[in-house]
Coordinates of C-alpha atoms and ligand atoms in Angstrom, one line a residue:
Chain A
M1 CA -13.5 -60.9 -45.3
I2 CA -11.2 -61.8 -42.5
R3 CA -11.2 -65.5 -41.5
V4 CA -9.1 -67.1 -38.9
E5 CA -9.3 -70.8 -38.2
K6 CA -7.8 -72.7 -35.3
L7 CA -5.0 -70.1 -35.0
H8 CA -2.2 -71.0 -32.6
K9 CA 0.7 -68.7 -31.9
T10 CA 3.7 -69.6 -29.7
F11 CA 6.6 -67.3 -29.2
G12 CA 10.0 -68.9 -28.7
T13 CA 10.9 -72.5 -28.7
G14 CA 11.8 -75.3 -26.3
T15 CA 11.8 -74.4 -22.6
R16 CA 11.2 -70.7 -23.5
A17 CA 8.1 -71.5 -25.5
R18 CA 5.3 -69.2 -24.7
P19 CA 1.9 -70.0 -26.1
V20 CA -0.1 -66.8 -26.7
L21 CA -3.0 -67.8 -28.9
H22 CA -4.9 -71.1 -28.8
E23 CA -7.5 -72.3 -31.3
V24 CA -8.7 -68.9 -32.2
D25 CA -11.5 -68.7 -34.7
L26 CA -12.7 -65.4 -36.1
N27 CA -14.9 -64.4 -39.0
I28 CA -15.5 -60.8 -40.2
A29 CA -17.6 -60.3 -43.3
Q30 CA -17.2 -57.5 -45.8
G31 CA -19.1 -54.4 -44.7
T32 CA -18.9 -55.3 -41.0
I33 CA -16.9 -54.3 -38.0
G34 CA -15.7 -57.1 -35.8
A35 CA -14.4 -56.2 -32.4
V36 CA -11.9 -58.2 -30.4
V37 CA -11.9 -57.2 -26.7
G38 CA -10.0 -58.7 -23.8
P39 CA -7.8 -57.9 -20.9
S40 CA -4.2 -56.7 -21.4
G41 CA -1.9 -59.5 -22.5
A42 CA -4.8 -61.6 -23.8
G43 CA -3.2 -61.7 -27.2
K44 CA -5.2 -59.2 -29.1
S45 CA -2.3 -57.5 -30.8
T46 CA -0.7 -60.8 -31.6
L47 CA -3.9 -61.9 -33.3
A48 CA -3.9 -58.6 -35.3
R49 CA -0.2 -59.2 -36.2
C50 CA -1.0 -62.7 -37.5
V51 CA -3.7 -61.2 -39.7
N52 CA -1.6 -58.5 -41.2
L53 CA 1.3 -60.9 -41.6
L54 CA 3.7 -59.1 -39.4
E55 CA 3.8 -62.4 -37.5
R56 CA 3.6 -66.0 -38.7
P57 CA 1.0 -68.2 -37.1
T58 CA 2.4 -71.3 -35.4
S59 CA -0.5 -73.3 -36.8
G60 CA -4.0 -72.6 -38.1
R61 CA -5.1 -70.7 -41.2
V62 CA -5.7 -67.1 -42.0
W63 CA -7.7 -65.8 -45.0
V64 CA -7.8 -62.2 -46.0
A65 CA -10.2 -61.1 -48.7
G66 CA -10.6 -64.6 -50.0
T67 CA -6.9 -65.4 -50.1
D68 CA -5.3 -67.9 -47.9
V69 CA -2.2 -66.0 -46.7
T70 CA -1.0 -68.5 -44.1
D71 CA 1.8 -70.1 -46.2
L72 CA 2.7 -67.3 -48.5
P73 CA 6.4 -67.2 -49.1
E74 CA 8.3 -64.2 -47.7
R75 CA 8.5 -62.4 -51.1
D76 CA 4.7 -62.5 -51.5
L77 CA 3.9 -61.2 -48.0
R78 CA 4.7 -57.7 -49.0
H79 CA 2.2 -58.0 -51.8
A80 CA -0.4 -59.5 -49.6
R81 CA 0.0 -56.8 -46.9
R82 CA -1.1 -54.3 -49.5
A83 CA -4.6 -55.7 -49.4
I84 CA -4.7 -55.0 -45.6
G85 CA -4.8 -51.5 -44.2
T86 CA -3.5 -51.2 -40.6
V87 CA -4.2 -48.4 -38.2
F88 CA -2.0 -48.5 -35.1
Q89 CA -2.4 -47.1 -31.7
S90 CA -0.9 -43.6 -31.7
A91 CA -1.1 -43.8 -35.5
N92 CA 2.7 -44.4 -35.8
L93 CA 3.2 -41.6 -38.2
L94 CA 6.6 -40.6 -39.3
R95 CA 7.4 -37.5 -37.3
R96 CA 9.6 -36.0 -40.0
R97 CA 7.0 -36.2 -42.7
T98 CA 3.9 -34.1 -43.3
A99 CA 0.4 -35.5 -43.1
A100 CA 0.4 -35.7 -46.9
Q101 CA 3.8 -37.4 -47.1
N102 CA 2.7 -39.9 -44.5
V103 CA -0.4 -40.8 -46.4
A104 CA 1.7 -41.1 -49.5
M105 CA 4.0 -43.7 -48.0
P106 CA 2.3 -46.9 -49.2
L107 CA 1.9 -45.3 -52.7
R108 CA 5.6 -44.5 -52.8
Y109 CA 6.5 -48.0 -51.8
L110 CA 4.2 -49.3 -54.6
G111 CA 5.8 -46.9 -57.0
V112 CA 2.9 -44.9 -58.5
T113 CA 3.5 -41.8 -60.6
A114 CA 3.9 -38.5 -58.9
R115 CA 0.6 -37.3 -60.4
E116 CA -1.3 -40.3 -59.3
E117 CA 0.2 -40.0 -55.8
K118 CA -0.8 -36.4 -55.5
R119 CA -4.4 -37.1 -56.7
R120 CA -4.8 -40.0 -54.4
V121 CA -3.4 -38.3 -51.4
A122 CA -5.7 -35.3 -51.9
E123 CA -8.6 -37.7 -52.2
L124 CA -7.7 -39.6 -49.0
L125 CA -7.2 -36.5 -47.0
E126 CA -10.5 -35.2 -48.1
R127 CA -12.1 -38.5 -47.2
V128 CA -10.9 -38.2 -43.6
G129 CA -11.6 -34.4 -43.5
L130 CA -8.0 -33.2 -43.2
T131 CA -7.5 -31.4 -46.6
D132 CA -6.4 -28.2 -44.8
R133 CA -3.8 -30.0 -42.7
A134 CA -2.0 -31.7 -45.5
D135 CA 1.3 -29.9 -44.9
D136 CA 1.3 -30.1 -41.1
Y137 CA 3.7 -32.4 -39.3
P138 CA 2.3 -34.9 -36.9
A139 CA 3.4 -32.8 -33.9
Q140 CA 1.1 -30.1 -35.1
L141 CA -1.9 -32.3 -35.2
S142 CA -4.2 -33.4 -32.4
G143 CA -4.4 -37.1 -31.4
G144 CA -7.7 -37.5 -33.3
Q145 CA -6.3 -35.8 -36.4
R146 CA -3.1 -38.0 -36.3
Q147 CA -5.4 -41.1 -36.1
R148 CA -7.3 -39.8 -39.1
V149 CA -4.0 -39.5 -41.0
G150 CA -3.2 -43.0 -40.0
I151 CA -6.6 -44.2 -41.3
A152 CA -6.0 -42.3 -44.6
R153 CA -2.6 -44.0 -44.9
A154 CA -4.1 -47.4 -44.2
L155 CA -6.7 -46.8 -47.0
A156 CA -4.2 -45.6 -49.6
L157 CA -3.9 -48.8 -51.5
R158 CA -7.7 -49.5 -51.4
P159 CA -7.5 -52.5 -49.1
K160 CA -10.5 -54.8 -48.6
V161 CA -9.7 -55.2 -45.0
L162 CA -8.8 -52.8 -42.3
L163 CA -7.1 -53.6 -39.0
S164 CA -7.3 -51.2 -36.1
D165 CA -5.3 -52.0 -33.0
E166 CA -6.3 -49.7 -30.1
A167 CA -6.8 -46.9 -32.6
T168 CA -8.8 -44.9 -30.2
S169 CA -6.9 -45.5 -27.0
G170 CA -5.6 -42.3 -25.6
L171 CA -8.1 -40.2 -27.4
D172 CA -10.6 -38.1 -25.6
P173 CA -14.3 -39.0 -25.9
A174 CA -15.0 -36.5 -28.6
A175 CA -12.0 -37.5 -30.8
T176 CA -12.9 -41.2 -30.1
R177 CA -16.4 -40.7 -31.3
S178 CA -15.3 -38.9 -34.5
V179 CA -12.7 -41.6 -35.3
L180 CA -15.4 -44.3 -34.7
A181 CA -17.9 -42.4 -36.9
L182 CA -15.3 -42.4 -39.6
L183 CA -14.7 -46.1 -39.3
R184 CA -18.4 -46.8 -39.5
E185 CA -18.7 -44.6 -42.5
L186 CA -15.8 -46.4 -44.2
R187 CA -17.2 -49.8 -43.4
T188 CA -20.3 -49.0 -45.3
D189 CA -19.0 -46.8 -48.1
L190 CA -16.0 -48.9 -49.0
D191 CA -17.6 -52.2 -47.9
L192 CA -14.6 -53.0 -45.7
A193 CA -14.1 -55.8 -43.3
I194 CA -12.8 -54.1 -40.2
L195 CA -11.0 -55.9 -37.3
L196 CA -11.2 -53.6 -34.4
I197 CA -9.1 -54.3 -31.4
T198 CA -10.0 -52.4 -28.3
H199 CA -10.3 -52.7 -24.6
E200 CA -13.1 -50.2 -24.4
M201 CA -16.6 -51.6 -24.3
E202 CA -17.8 -48.1 -25.2
V203 CA -16.1 -48.5 -28.6
V204 CA -17.7 -51.9 -29.2
R205 CA -21.1 -50.6 -28.3
E206 CA -20.7 -47.7 -30.6
V207 CA -19.5 -49.4 -33.8
A208 CA -19.1 -53.1 -33.7
D209 CA -21.4 -55.5 -35.5
T210 CA -19.8 -58.6 -34.0
A211 CA -17.6 -59.0 -31.0
A212 CA -15.3 -61.6 -29.6
L213 CA -13.9 -61.8 -26.1
L214 CA -10.3 -63.0 -26.0
R215 CA -9.1 -64.3 -22.7
E216 CA -5.7 -65.9 -22.1
G217 CA -5.4 -66.5 -25.8
R218 CA -8.7 -68.2 -26.3
V219 CA -12.0 -66.9 -27.7
A220 CA -14.2 -67.1 -24.6
E221 CA -17.2 -65.8 -26.3
S222 CA -18.2 -64.3 -29.6
G223 CA -21.2 -63.4 -31.7
P224 CA -23.2 -60.6 -33.2
V225 CA -23.3 -57.7 -30.7
H226 CA -27.1 -57.5 -30.7
Q227 CA -27.3 -61.2 -29.8
L228 CA -24.7 -60.8 -27.1
V229 CA -26.5 -58.0 -25.3
A230 CA -29.8 -59.9 -25.6
D231 CA -28.3 -62.9 -23.9
P232 CA -28.8 -62.5 -20.1
H233 CA -26.0 -65.1 -19.4
S234 CA -23.4 -63.6 -21.7
A235 CA -20.4 -62.2 -19.9
L236 CA -19.5 -60.1 -22.9
G237 CA -23.1 -59.0 -23.2
N238 CA -23.1 -58.0 -19.6
A239 CA -19.9 -56.1 -20.0
L240 CA -21.3 -54.3 -23.1
L241 CA -24.5 -53.4 -21.3
P242 CA -23.7 -53.5 -17.7
D243 CA -26.5 -53.6 -15.2
R244 CA -25.1 -53.0 -11.8
P245 CA -26.2 -55.7 -9.3
V246 CA -28.9 -54.4 -7.1
S247 CA -29.7 -55.5 -3.6
W248 CA -33.2 -54.9 -2.6
D249 CA -35.2 -57.1 -0.4
R250 CA -38.7 -56.2 0.6
P251 CA -41.2 -58.6 2.0
G252 CA -43.6 -59.5 -0.7
L253 CA -41.6 -58.2 -3.6
G254 CA -39.8 -60.4 -6.1
T255 CA -36.8 -59.1 -8.0
W256 CA -36.4 -59.6 -11.8
R257 CA -33.6 -59.2 -14.2
L258 CA -34.8 -58.1 -17.6
T259 CA -32.9 -58.3 -20.9
Y260 CA -34.2 -57.0 -24.2
Q261 CA -33.1 -56.0 -27.6
G262 CA -34.7 -55.1 -30.8
H263 CA -37.4 -53.0 -32.4
A264 CA -40.2 -55.2 -31.2
V265 CA -39.8 -54.0 -27.6
P266 CA -41.9 -50.9 -27.0
T267 CA -39.7 -48.2 -25.4
D268 CA -42.5 -47.3 -23.0
W269 CA -42.8 -50.8 -21.6
L270 CA -42.2 -49.6 -18.1
T271 CA -45.1 -47.1 -18.2
R272 CA -47.3 -49.7 -19.8
L273 CA -46.7 -52.2 -17.1
G274 CA -48.3 -49.7 -14.7
A275 CA -51.0 -48.2 -17.0
D276 CA -52.2 -51.2 -18.9
H277 CA -51.5 -54.0 -16.4
G278 CA -51.9 -52.1 -13.1
L279 CA -48.6 -53.4 -11.9
D280 CA -46.7 -51.5 -9.2
V281 CA -43.2 -51.7 -10.6
H282 CA -40.1 -50.7 -8.6
L283 CA -37.3 -49.9 -11.0
L284 CA -34.0 -50.7 -9.3
S285 CA -31.5 -50.2 -12.1
A286 CA -31.5 -50.0 -15.8
T287 CA -29.3 -49.4 -18.8
V288 CA -30.7 -48.6 -22.2
E289 CA -28.6 -48.0 -25.2
E290 CA -28.8 -48.1 -28.9
I291 CA -26.5 -50.9 -30.0
A292 CA -25.9 -51.9 -33.6
G293 CA -28.8 -49.7 -34.5
R294 CA -31.3 -51.2 -32.2
A295 CA -32.5 -50.4 -28.7
A296 CA -31.0 -52.7 -26.1
G297 CA -31.6 -52.7 -22.4
R298 CA -31.0 -54.4 -19.2
A299 CA -33.0 -53.7 -16.1
T300 CA -33.7 -54.9 -12.6
I301 CA -37.2 -54.4 -11.3
A302 CA -39.2 -55.5 -8.3
V303 CA -42.9 -56.5 -8.4
G304 CA -45.2 -58.0 -5.9
H305 CA -44.9 -61.8 -5.7
D306 CA -48.6 -62.2 -6.3
R307 CA -48.4 -60.4 -9.6
A308 CA -45.4 -62.5 -11.0
D309 CA -47.5 -64.3 -13.6
E310 CA -49.0 -61.1 -15.0
L311 CA -45.6 -59.6 -15.2
T312 CA -44.0 -62.4 -17.1
A313 CA -46.9 -62.6 -19.4
A314 CA -46.7 -59.0 -20.3
L315 CA -43.0 -59.0 -20.7
D316 CA -43.1 -62.2 -22.8
G317 CA -45.6 -60.5 -25.1
W318 CA -43.1 -57.7 -25.8
G319 CA -40.2 -60.1 -26.2
I320 CA -38.5 -59.0 -23.0
H321 CA -36.5 -61.8 -21.3
A322 CA -37.3 -61.9 -17.6
E323 CA -35.5 -63.9 -15.0
P324 CA -36.3 -63.9 -11.3
L325 CA -33.3 -63.1 -9.1
P326 CA -32.7 -65.7 -6.3
E327 CA -34.0 -64.8 -2.9
P328 CA -32.8 -64.0 -0.3
L329 CA -30.2 -61.9 -2.0
P330 CA -26.6 -62.5 -0.9
E331 CA -26.3 -58.8 0.0
S332 CA -29.6 -57.3 0.8
L333 CA -30.9 -54.1 2.1
P334 CA -33.7 -53.7 4.6
G335 CA -34.9 -50.6 3.0
P336 CA -33.3 -47.2 3.1
L337 CA -30.1 -47.1 5.1
P338 CA -30.3 -45.2 8.3
P339 CA -27.9 -42.3 8.2
D340 CA -25.9 -43.3 11.2
H341 CA -25.7 -46.9 10.2
S342 CA -22.2 -48.1 9.5
A343 CA -22.0 -49.6 6.1
R344 CA -19.1 -51.7 7.1
A345 CA -20.7 -54.9 8.1
E346 CA -18.3 -57.8 7.4
E347 CA -20.7 -60.4 6.2
P348 CA -24.1 -59.1 6.0
A349 CA -26.8 -61.7 6.8
A350 CA -30.0 -61.7 4.9
S351 CA -31.7 -58.9 6.8
E352 CA -28.6 -57.1 8.0
P353 CA -27.2 -53.8 6.7
A354 CA -25.4 -54.5 3.4
S355 CA -21.9 -53.7 2.3
E356 CA -20.8 -50.3 1.0
A357 CA -21.1 -51.5 -2.5
A358 CA -24.7 -52.4 -2.2
A359 CA -25.5 -49.2 -0.5
E360 CA -23.8 -47.3 -3.4
T361 CA -25.8 -49.3 -5.9
A362 CA -29.0 -48.5 -4.3
A363 CA -28.1 -44.8 -4.2
E364 CA -27.0 -44.7 -7.8
T365 CA -30.0 -46.5 -9.2
V366 CA -30.4 -45.4 -12.7
V367 CA -33.8 -44.4 -14.0
Chain B
M1 CA 64.0 -22.0 -30.5
S2 CA 60.8 -20.5 -31.7
T3 CA 59.5 -20.3 -35.2
D4 CA 58.6 -16.8 -36.4
L5 CA 54.9 -16.3 -37.1
D6 CA 55.6 -15.7 -40.9
K7 CA 57.3 -19.1 -41.0
L8 CA 54.4 -20.7 -39.2
W9 CA 51.9 -20.4 -42.0
P10 CA 53.9 -22.4 -44.6
L11 CA 54.1 -25.2 -42.0
L12 CA 50.6 -25.0 -40.6
F13 CA 48.7 -24.5 -43.9
P14 CA 49.7 -27.8 -45.6
A15 CA 49.4 -29.6 -42.3
I16 CA 45.8 -28.5 -42.0
G17 CA 45.2 -29.5 -45.6
Q18 CA 46.6 -33.0 -45.0
T19 CA 44.6 -33.4 -41.9
L20 CA 41.4 -32.4 -43.6
Q21 CA 42.2 -34.7 -46.5
M22 CA 42.8 -37.6 -44.2
V23 CA 39.6 -37.0 -42.2
A24 CA 37.6 -36.5 -45.3
A25 CA 38.8 -39.7 -47.0
V26 CA 38.4 -41.7 -43.8
M27 CA 34.9 -40.4 -43.2
V28 CA 33.8 -41.4 -46.7
I29 CA 34.9 -45.0 -46.0
V30 CA 33.6 -44.9 -42.4
V31 CA 30.1 -43.7 -43.5
A32 CA 30.0 -46.0 -46.5
V33 CA 30.8 -49.1 -44.5
G34 CA 29.8 -48.1 -40.9
T35 CA 26.2 -47.2 -41.9
P36 CA 25.3 -50.6 -43.3
V37 CA 27.0 -52.3 -40.4
G38 CA 25.0 -50.2 -38.0
V39 CA 21.8 -50.9 -39.9
V40 CA 22.5 -54.7 -39.8
L41 CA 23.4 -54.5 -36.1
H42 CA 20.1 -52.8 -35.3
N43 CA 17.9 -54.8 -37.5
S44 CA 19.3 -58.2 -36.6
S45 CA 18.2 -57.6 -33.0
P46 CA 15.0 -59.1 -31.7
G47 CA 11.8 -57.4 -32.8
A48 CA 13.5 -55.5 -35.6
L49 CA 13.4 -56.1 -39.4
F50 CA 15.4 -59.3 -39.6
P51 CA 16.1 -60.7 -36.2
H52 CA 19.1 -63.1 -36.4
R53 CA 20.8 -64.1 -33.2
A54 CA 24.0 -65.6 -34.7
L55 CA 24.5 -62.7 -37.2
R56 CA 24.0 -60.1 -34.5
A57 CA 26.3 -61.9 -32.0
T58 CA 29.1 -62.3 -34.6
L59 CA 28.9 -58.8 -35.9
S60 CA 28.7 -57.3 -32.5
W61 CA 31.8 -59.3 -31.4
V62 CA 33.7 -58.1 -34.4
V63 CA 32.7 -54.5 -33.8
N64 CA 33.6 -54.7 -30.2
L65 CA 37.0 -56.1 -31.2
G66 CA 37.6 -53.1 -33.4
R67 CA 36.7 -50.8 -30.6
S68 CA 38.6 -52.5 -27.8
L69 CA 42.1 -51.5 -28.8
P70 CA 43.4 -48.0 -28.2
F71 CA 44.1 -46.4 -31.5
L72 CA 47.8 -46.1 -31.1
I73 CA 48.1 -49.9 -30.4
L74 CA 45.8 -50.8 -33.2
M75 CA 47.8 -48.7 -35.6
A76 CA 51.0 -50.4 -34.6
A77 CA 49.5 -53.9 -34.5
I78 CA 48.2 -53.8 -38.1
I79 CA 51.3 -52.3 -39.8
P80 CA 51.7 -55.5 -42.0
F81 CA 48.1 -55.2 -43.0
T82 CA 48.5 -51.5 -43.7
R83 CA 51.5 -52.2 -45.9
Y84 CA 49.6 -54.8 -47.8
V85 CA 46.6 -52.5 -48.4
A86 CA 48.3 -49.1 -48.8
G87 CA 51.7 -50.3 -50.1
T88 CA 53.4 -48.1 -47.5
T89 CA 53.4 -47.6 -43.7
I90 CA 53.9 -43.9 -43.6
G91 CA 52.0 -40.9 -45.0
V92 CA 48.4 -40.0 -45.4
S93 CA 47.4 -43.1 -47.4
A94 CA 48.9 -45.3 -44.8
A95 CA 47.0 -43.5 -42.0
I96 CA 43.7 -44.0 -43.7
V97 CA 43.9 -47.8 -43.2
P98 CA 44.0 -47.9 -39.3
M99 CA 41.8 -44.8 -39.1
S100 CA 39.1 -46.6 -41.1
L101 CA 39.4 -49.8 -39.2
A102 CA 38.9 -47.9 -35.9
G103 CA 36.3 -45.6 -37.3
I104 CA 34.0 -48.1 -38.9
P105 CA 33.0 -50.0 -35.7
Y106 CA 32.8 -46.7 -33.9
F107 CA 30.4 -45.2 -36.4
A108 CA 28.5 -48.4 -36.7
R109 CA 27.7 -48.3 -33.0
L110 CA 26.6 -44.7 -33.3
V111 CA 24.3 -45.6 -36.2
E112 CA 22.9 -48.5 -34.2
T113 CA 22.1 -46.3 -31.3
A114 CA 20.5 -43.6 -33.5
L115 CA 18.3 -46.2 -35.1
R116 CA 17.3 -47.7 -31.8
E117 CA 15.7 -44.4 -31.0
V118 CA 13.3 -44.6 -33.9
D119 CA 9.9 -45.9 -32.8
R120 CA 9.8 -49.6 -33.4
E121 CA 6.2 -49.2 -34.5
A122 CA 7.2 -46.7 -37.2
T123 CA 9.1 -49.6 -38.7
E124 CA 6.1 -51.8 -38.4
A125 CA 3.9 -49.2 -40.1
G126 CA 6.4 -49.1 -43.0
R127 CA 6.2 -52.9 -43.3
A128 CA 2.4 -52.9 -43.0
A129 CA 2.3 -50.3 -45.7
G130 CA 3.9 -52.8 -48.1
G131 CA 7.5 -51.5 -48.0
S132 CA 10.4 -53.8 -48.7
R133 CA 13.0 -54.0 -46.0
L134 CA 15.3 -51.8 -47.9
Q135 CA 12.5 -49.2 -48.4
V136 CA 11.7 -49.3 -44.7
I137 CA 15.3 -48.9 -43.7
V138 CA 15.8 -45.9 -46.0
S139 CA 12.5 -44.2 -45.8
V140 CA 11.6 -44.9 -42.2
Q141 CA 14.6 -45.8 -40.1
L142 CA 17.3 -43.7 -41.6
A143 CA 15.0 -40.8 -42.5
E144 CA 13.4 -40.6 -39.0
A145 CA 16.8 -40.9 -37.4
L146 CA 18.3 -38.2 -39.6
P147 CA 18.9 -35.6 -36.8
A148 CA 20.5 -38.3 -34.6
L149 CA 22.6 -39.5 -37.5
V150 CA 23.9 -36.0 -38.2
G151 CA 24.8 -35.8 -34.5
S152 CA 26.6 -39.2 -34.9
L153 CA 28.4 -37.9 -37.9
T154 CA 29.6 -34.9 -35.9
I155 CA 30.9 -37.1 -33.2
A156 CA 32.6 -39.3 -35.7
I157 CA 34.4 -36.5 -37.5
V158 CA 35.7 -35.1 -34.2
G159 CA 36.8 -38.6 -33.3
M160 CA 38.6 -39.0 -36.7
L161 CA 40.3 -35.7 -36.2
E162 CA 41.7 -37.0 -33.0
F163 CA 42.8 -40.3 -34.6
S164 CA 44.5 -38.2 -37.4
A165 CA 46.5 -36.4 -34.9
I166 CA 47.6 -39.7 -33.3
A167 CA 48.4 -41.1 -36.8
G168 CA 50.4 -38.0 -37.4
T169 CA 52.7 -38.8 -34.6
I170 CA 54.0 -41.9 -36.5
G171 CA 54.5 -40.0 -39.6
A172 CA 51.2 -39.7 -41.3
G173 CA 51.6 -36.0 -41.8
G174 CA 49.0 -33.4 -40.8
I175 CA 48.7 -31.4 -37.7
G176 CA 49.7 -34.3 -35.4
Y177 CA 52.9 -34.7 -37.2
L178 CA 53.6 -31.0 -37.0
A179 CA 52.9 -31.0 -33.3
I180 CA 55.3 -33.9 -32.7
S181 CA 58.1 -33.0 -35.0
Y182 CA 58.3 -29.3 -34.1
G183 CA 56.4 -28.9 -30.9
Y184 CA 57.6 -32.0 -29.1
E185 CA 61.0 -32.9 -30.6
R186 CA 62.2 -29.3 -31.1
F187 CA 60.5 -27.7 -28.2
D188 CA 59.0 -25.1 -30.6
T189 CA 56.3 -23.5 -28.4
T190 CA 54.9 -21.4 -31.2
V191 CA 54.2 -24.4 -33.4
M192 CA 52.9 -26.4 -30.4
T193 CA 50.5 -23.6 -29.5
A194 CA 49.4 -23.1 -33.1
T195 CA 48.6 -26.8 -33.5
I196 CA 46.6 -26.8 -30.3
V197 CA 44.7 -23.7 -31.3
T198 CA 44.1 -25.1 -34.7
L199 CA 42.7 -28.4 -33.3
I200 CA 40.5 -26.5 -30.8
V201 CA 39.1 -24.3 -33.6
M202 CA 38.5 -27.2 -35.9
V203 CA 36.6 -29.2 -33.2
Q204 CA 34.5 -26.2 -32.3
V205 CA 33.6 -25.4 -35.9
I206 CA 32.7 -29.1 -36.6
Q207 CA 30.5 -29.3 -33.5
F208 CA 28.9 -25.9 -34.1
T209 CA 28.1 -26.8 -37.7
G210 CA 26.7 -30.2 -36.7
D211 CA 24.5 -28.7 -34.0
R212 CA 23.2 -26.1 -36.4
I213 CA 22.2 -28.8 -38.9
V214 CA 20.6 -31.0 -36.3
R215 CA 18.5 -28.0 -35.1
R216 CA 17.4 -27.2 -38.6
L217 CA 16.4 -30.8 -39.2
A218 CA 14.3 -31.0 -36.0
H219 CA 10.6 -30.5 -36.4
Ligands
LIG1 N1 7.4 -61.0 -29.9 C1 7.0 -61.6 -28.7 N2 7.8 -62.5 -28.1 C2 7.4 -63.1 -26.9 N3 6.2 -62.8 -26.3 C3 5.4 -62.0 -26.9 C4 5.7 -61.3 -28.1 N4 4.7 -60.5 -28.5 C5 3.8 -60.6 -27.5 N5 4.2 -61.5 -26.6 C6 3.4 -61.9 -25.4 O1 2.1 -62.3 -25.8 C7 1.1 -62.0 -24.9 C8 0.0 -61.2 -25.6 O2 0.5 -60.0 -26.1 P1 -0.4 -59.0 -26.9 O3 0.5 -57.8 -27.2 O4 -1.0 -59.7 -28.0 O5 -1.5 -58.7 -25.8 P2 -2.7 -57.6 -26.0 O6 -3.9 -58.4 -25.8 O7 -2.6 -56.9 -27.2 O8 -2.5 -56.7 -24.7 P3 -2.7 -55.1 -24.6 O9 -4.1 -54.9 -24.3 O10 -1.9 -54.8 -23.4 O11 -2.2 -54.5 -25.8 C9 1.8 -61.2 -23.8 O12 2.0 -62.0 -22.7 C10 3.1 -60.8 -24.4 O13 4.1 -60.7 -23.5
LIG2 MG1 -2.1 -54.8 -27.7

């Protein structure tokens, strides 16, 4: 378990004091992955460094695997750090050591016997699928492989808690996916609490159980990922499952923003609206993903004003949250854009040609 | 006024021996003291293992002091100290004192620079892996900087060779002494040329060997 309570961190003192974290609360249970996202400079790495004790909090408390590590004296920090595995961006491997020697580093520091070291290193490399690369130097490994060595090293002392600071930044999509799959596997197999720091929503969608948005050193939003994506007003949920704003204004049609999540929602809801309810549905945009093991979606649809009640009733029955979009839309489109029509209108009035962005959105409507 | 070639060897040979002896002795002291000083200089800086503004400022000031005087002036200035430490102010053992005093801060700066090239995050990884400061210094910082440190060592040896030649001029023996007493004072061109050639060869051999080792260490 990782627990952070009212964490403050200020760098420097006096006139040079620079507050970086304010009142940060965080909770990551064993067997779950908690993501922390946020813009650059939000304090994500600082938060991670306060958890793995490379940095002392200015105030607040930090628990790791049941131990309050906030006030540990300097000499106990080393011991406490061994309960925390850390995976860094770019893995931070020693360039002059082989993969096996890098993995062995924490074991050497601890002072295990040569036999035990050899056995454990082989076990760890196998765990991350790099048995055949044991004697390669980091320069001979791909970014994804280096990251796996970093993960193996972080696991060497059987920590209860794993910290990963931008571990997949700079990896290509395939390598990212394989590293994330490994983290997910480790979470479950080893019952780890994983603090995953990232700026990629993709990563959160793929592996996180809970997520927190850090903005200017404060937790702006947090919660289980499946709840966030189901919340139509959550900025984080919107970032996780973006539904591009759609501009579509037709006389007689009302526009609706739908948000849903969970097994209860039939995946064929769209067809059923037509087939079972006889509704003429215009699908304007939609994103559907599997998040935290469940289907989650956001969609924008348009339906005739006179059928609004039927629509909401049907959606309600399935557990799909529906919200009418305000009319007239700030940027609206009077139907298909004529080819010669300049899309550069400065401030489009209600029934004037819309901006370029809106035109693009209409053209890119996802089905 | 020229020494015969067969008389050259008996002069040159012991001189080379004395020079090597001086440089070797000084290098032992310089590495033994300069390395820790360089390690502390590096790690007392912000963001390193034990940031400490006052310690760093003081140490840096002392090191700069040692490096600001030209060797010849330093050597003359500390003669009382040399007499106190070595019991004499001439000969090889007397030369070792000023050479070490000049060499330690020189090498310390080289070590500091070499360590600065090691990824700061590698040090963090060492700490996060539960390493003590000493373990991290040895197994991460110094180990990762090894090629650069060998390069520093090469530079320092060449530097000490130069200092030994200067020390020779005030009676420390070795090649410098030979160059001054025969080449300069007696206008003996043969000895002068021989000392120059010897110094050139020594520097080339040291540099060549150093480069070879660095290349072998590089992965
Ligand atoms: N040791 C330090 N001393 C002073 N300021 C620091 C220190 N470490 C971080 N900061 C400041 O704290 C703020 C947050 O930094 P941090 O590295 O935690 O951001 P981040 O969210 O990880 O950003 P990124 O996504 O770019 O990695 C930044 O403004 C940074 O300049
Ligand atoms: Mg960061």
